[in-house]
PDB file of C-alpha atoms in Angstrom:
ATOM      1  CA  UNK A   1     212.504  -7.853 220.857  1.00 57.00           C
ATOM      2  CA  UNK A   2     210.064  -8.383 218.026  1.00 80.00           C
ATOM      3  CA  UNK A   3     206.521  -7.086 218.235  1.00 90.00           C
ATOM      4  CA  UNK A   4     204.102  -8.819 215.913  1.00 91.00           C
ATOM      5  CA  UNK A   5     200.409  -8.242 215.255  1.00 92.00           C
ATOM      6  CA  UNK A   6     197.665 -10.598 214.133  1.00 92.00           C
ATOM      7  CA  UNK A   7     194.934  -9.030 211.996  1.00 91.00           C
ATOM      8  CA  UNK A   8     191.409 -10.403 212.366  1.00 84.00           C
ATOM      9  CA  UNK A   9     188.465 -11.066 211.990  1.00 80.00           C
ATOM     10  CA  UNK A  10     188.698 -11.142 208.200  1.00 84.00           C
ATOM     11  CA  UNK A  11     191.383 -12.606 205.972  1.00 85.00           C
ATOM     12  CA  UNK A  12     192.033  -9.558 203.807  1.00 89.00           C
ATOM     13  CA  UNK A  13     193.621  -6.486 205.295  1.00 91.00           C
ATOM     14  CA  UNK A  14     191.725  -3.377 204.279  1.00 92.00           C
ATOM     15  CA  UNK A  15     193.404  -1.263 201.640  1.00 93.00           C
ATOM     16  CA  UNK A  16     193.498   1.853 203.800  1.00 93.00           C
ATOM     17  CA  UNK A  17     195.638   4.021 206.078  1.00 94.00           C
ATOM     18  CA  UNK A  18     195.242   1.584 208.997  1.00 91.00           C
ATOM     19  CA  UNK A  19     196.978  -1.193 207.057  1.00 91.00           C
ATOM     20  CA  UNK A  20     199.791   1.110 205.961  1.00 92.00           C
ATOM     21  CA  UNK A  21     200.363   2.253 209.559  1.00 93.00           C
ATOM     22  CA  UNK A  22     200.224  -1.316 210.879  1.00 92.00           C
ATOM     23  CA  UNK A  23     202.790  -2.476 208.317  1.00 92.00           C
ATOM     24  CA  UNK A  24     205.125   0.362 209.305  1.00 92.00           C
ATOM     25  CA  UNK A  25     204.622   0.043 213.077  1.00 93.00           C
ATOM     26  CA  UNK A  26     204.783  -3.695 213.726  1.00 93.00           C
ATOM     27  CA  UNK A  27     207.843  -5.871 213.133  1.00 91.00           C
ATOM     28  CA  UNK A  28     205.558  -8.468 211.611  1.00 90.00           C
ATOM     29  CA  UNK A  29     201.925  -8.629 210.582  1.00 93.00           C
ATOM     30  CA  UNK A  30     199.965 -11.850 210.139  1.00 93.00           C
ATOM     31  CA  UNK A  31     196.433 -12.878 209.273  1.00 91.00           C
ATOM     32  CA  UNK A  32     194.595 -16.183 209.659  1.00 87.00           C
ATOM     33  CA  UNK A  33     194.206 -17.823 206.250  1.00 84.00           C
ATOM     34  CA  UNK A  34     192.768 -21.290 205.591  1.00 79.00           C
ATOM     35  CA  UNK A  35     194.924 -23.540 203.428  1.00 78.00           C
ATOM     36  CA  UNK A  36     192.332 -23.490 200.626  1.00 74.00           C
ATOM     37  CA  UNK A  37     192.744 -19.727 200.283  1.00 74.00           C
ATOM     38  CA  UNK A  38     196.472 -20.089 199.735  1.00 73.00           C
ATOM     39  CA  UNK A  39     195.950 -22.810 197.142  1.00 72.00           C
ATOM     40  CA  UNK A  40     193.509 -20.562 195.256  1.00 70.00           C
ATOM     41  CA  UNK A  41     194.965 -17.057 195.345  1.00 67.00           C
ATOM     42  CA  UNK A  42     191.784 -15.647 193.815  1.00 74.00           C
ATOM     43  CA  UNK A  43     190.204 -16.296 197.225  1.00 76.00           C
ATOM     44  CA  UNK A  44     191.982 -13.217 198.610  1.00 83.00           C
ATOM     45  CA  UNK A  45     191.953  -9.675 197.275  1.00 88.00           C
ATOM     46  CA  UNK A  46     194.543  -8.459 194.783  1.00 90.00           C
ATOM     47  CA  UNK A  47     195.884  -6.127 197.501  1.00 92.00           C
ATOM     48  CA  UNK A  48     196.262  -9.058 199.913  1.00 89.00           C
ATOM     49  CA  UNK A  49     197.925 -11.221 197.235  1.00 89.00           C
ATOM     50  CA  UNK A  50     200.574  -8.525 196.872  1.00 91.00           C
ATOM     51  CA  UNK A  51     201.150  -8.237 200.628  1.00 92.00           C
ATOM     52  CA  UNK A  52     201.559 -12.008 200.921  1.00 90.00           C
ATOM     53  CA  UNK A  53     203.808 -12.398 197.880  1.00 89.00           C
ATOM     54  CA  UNK A  54     206.101  -9.575 199.053  1.00 92.00           C
ATOM     55  CA  UNK A  55     206.313 -11.079 202.546  1.00 92.00           C
ATOM     56  CA  UNK A  56     204.736  -8.032 204.178  1.00 93.00           C
ATOM     57  CA  UNK A  57     202.009 -10.168 205.732  1.00 93.00           C
ATOM     58  CA  UNK A  58     202.560 -13.705 206.998  1.00 92.00           C
ATOM     59  CA  UNK A  59     199.761 -16.266 206.714  1.00 91.00           C
ATOM     60  CA  UNK A  60     198.828 -18.196 209.837  1.00 89.00           C
ATOM     61  CA  UNK A  61     197.319 -21.500 208.705  1.00 84.00           C
ATOM     62  CA  UNK A  62     195.158 -23.004 211.483  1.00 79.00           C
ATOM     63  CA  UNK A  63     195.525 -26.596 210.283  1.00 76.00           C
ATOM     64  CA  UNK A  64     199.272 -26.372 210.826  1.00 80.00           C
ATOM     65  CA  UNK A  65     198.829 -25.540 214.519  1.00 78.00           C
ATOM     66  CA  UNK A  66     195.942 -27.714 215.698  1.00 75.00           C
ATOM     67  CA  UNK A  67     198.247 -30.576 216.626  1.00 73.00           C
ATOM     68  CA  UNK A  68     199.678 -28.321 219.348  1.00 79.00           C
ATOM     69  CA  UNK A  69     196.280 -28.192 221.087  1.00 79.00           C
ATOM     70  CA  UNK A  70     195.831 -31.614 222.615  1.00 82.00           C
ATOM     71  CA  UNK A  71     192.240 -32.842 222.638  1.00 85.00           C
ATOM     72  CA  UNK A  72     191.033 -29.575 221.135  1.00 83.00           C
ATOM     73  CA  UNK A  73     187.833 -31.026 219.646  1.00 84.00           C
ATOM     74  CA  UNK A  74     186.967 -33.149 222.652  1.00 89.00           C
ATOM     75  CA  UNK A  75     187.441 -30.290 225.102  1.00 89.00           C
ATOM     76  CA  UNK A  76     185.604 -27.729 222.995  1.00 85.00           C
ATOM     77  CA  UNK A  77     182.699 -30.113 222.358  1.00 89.00           C
ATOM     78  CA  UNK A  78     182.495 -30.950 226.081  1.00 92.00           C
ATOM     79  CA  UNK A  79     182.401 -27.247 226.885  1.00 90.00           C
ATOM     80  CA  UNK A  80     179.599 -26.616 224.381  1.00 87.00           C
ATOM     81  CA  UNK A  81     177.705 -29.732 225.436  1.00 87.00           C
ATOM     82  CA  UNK A  82     177.740 -28.606 229.069  1.00 90.00           C
ATOM     83  CA  UNK A  83     176.545 -25.120 228.076  1.00 87.00           C
ATOM     84  CA  UNK A  84     173.700 -26.670 226.070  1.00 85.00           C
ATOM     85  CA  UNK A  85     172.773 -29.024 228.923  1.00 85.00           C
ATOM     86  CA  UNK A  86     172.635 -26.136 231.403  1.00 86.00           C
ATOM     87  CA  UNK A  87     170.801 -23.907 228.937  1.00 80.00           C
ATOM     88  CA  UNK A  88     173.466 -21.197 229.159  1.00 79.00           C
ATOM     89  CA  UNK A  89     174.329 -21.231 225.456  1.00 73.00           C
ATOM     90  CA  UNK A  90     172.005 -19.304 223.160  1.00 66.00           C
ATOM     91  CA  UNK A  91     170.248 -22.024 221.231  1.00 58.00           C
ATOM     92  CA  UNK A  92     169.134 -22.358 217.670  1.00 56.00           C
ATOM     93  CA  UNK A  93     165.899 -20.484 218.432  1.00 59.00           C
ATOM     94  CA  UNK A  94     167.502 -17.408 220.034  1.00 59.00           C
ATOM     95  CA  UNK A  95     166.112 -14.226 218.465  1.00 58.00           C
ATOM     96  CA  UNK A  96     168.492 -12.215 216.295  1.00 57.00           C
ATOM     97  CA  UNK A  97     171.359 -14.631 216.893  1.00 62.00           C
ATOM     98  CA  UNK A  98     172.042 -15.071 213.187  1.00 65.00           C
ATOM     99  CA  UNK A  99     174.773 -17.122 211.596  1.00 67.00           C
ATOM    100  CA  UNK A 100     178.415 -16.255 211.017  1.00 67.00           C
ATOM    101  CA  UNK A 101     180.608 -17.902 208.411  1.00 68.00           C
ATOM    102  CA  UNK A 102     183.612 -19.791 209.752  1.00 71.00           C
ATOM    103  CA  UNK A 103     186.234 -21.993 208.155  1.00 68.00           C
ATOM    104  CA  UNK A 104     185.894 -25.527 209.434  1.00 71.00           C
ATOM    105  CA  UNK A 105     189.607 -26.195 208.895  1.00 68.00           C
ATOM    106  CA  UNK A 106     190.434 -24.749 212.287  1.00 65.00           C
ATOM    107  CA  UNK A 107     187.788 -26.673 214.212  1.00 74.00           C
ATOM    108  CA  UNK A 108     188.546 -30.372 213.665  1.00 75.00           C
ATOM    109  CA  UNK A 109     185.369 -32.297 214.713  1.00 80.00           C
ATOM    110  CA  UNK A 110     183.502 -29.299 216.118  1.00 83.00           C
ATOM    111  CA  UNK A 111     181.528 -28.459 212.916  1.00 82.00           C
ATOM    112  CA  UNK A 112     179.936 -31.921 212.862  1.00 85.00           C
ATOM    113  CA  UNK A 113     178.888 -31.508 216.503  1.00 86.00           C
ATOM    114  CA  UNK A 114     177.436 -28.062 215.806  1.00 83.00           C
ATOM    115  CA  UNK A 115     175.510 -29.424 212.812  1.00 83.00           C
ATOM    116  CA  UNK A 116     174.101 -32.317 214.842  1.00 85.00           C
ATOM    117  CA  UNK A 117     172.918 -29.817 217.468  1.00 82.00           C
ATOM    118  CA  UNK A 118     171.426 -27.628 214.694  1.00 77.00           C
ATOM    119  CA  UNK A 119     173.642 -24.748 215.818  1.00 79.00           C
ATOM    120  CA  UNK A 120     175.398 -24.619 212.453  1.00 78.00           C
ATOM    121  CA  UNK A 121     174.968 -25.795 208.928  1.00 77.00           C
ATOM    122  CA  UNK A 122     177.407 -26.529 206.159  1.00 77.00           C
ATOM    123  CA  UNK A 123     177.714 -24.483 203.024  1.00 76.00           C
ATOM    124  CA  UNK A 124     180.023 -25.435 200.216  1.00 70.00           C
ATOM    125  CA  UNK A 125     180.912 -22.156 198.500  1.00 60.00           C
ATOM    126  CA  UNK A 126     179.852 -18.571 198.222  1.00 52.00           C
TER     127      UNK A 126
END
């Protein structure tokens, strides 16, 4: 029986003892990588490029799996909308909430909803 691990929250595995142990322990190791990062290898570290090219780490590309989640956007937006309506979701004015960068590829229509609600904003690069 295969035992696989998914590394997150970042794309690049750290170049340290943890990564070496994980590669030796698990049958397979994967990380979530947006399609754009695979098309532009400079988007990942040199260490990560080597792991991917040697097949030591397998990329999981969110856009290739979204079709398996029926009504993903609609359900997620409904969930968020209900939380906003009830006031149980920290809003745009919550102290120290801050922003986190996410890749919109894995969210279908959700980023547009978040932008309309002023819970997110789009950045192009950087």
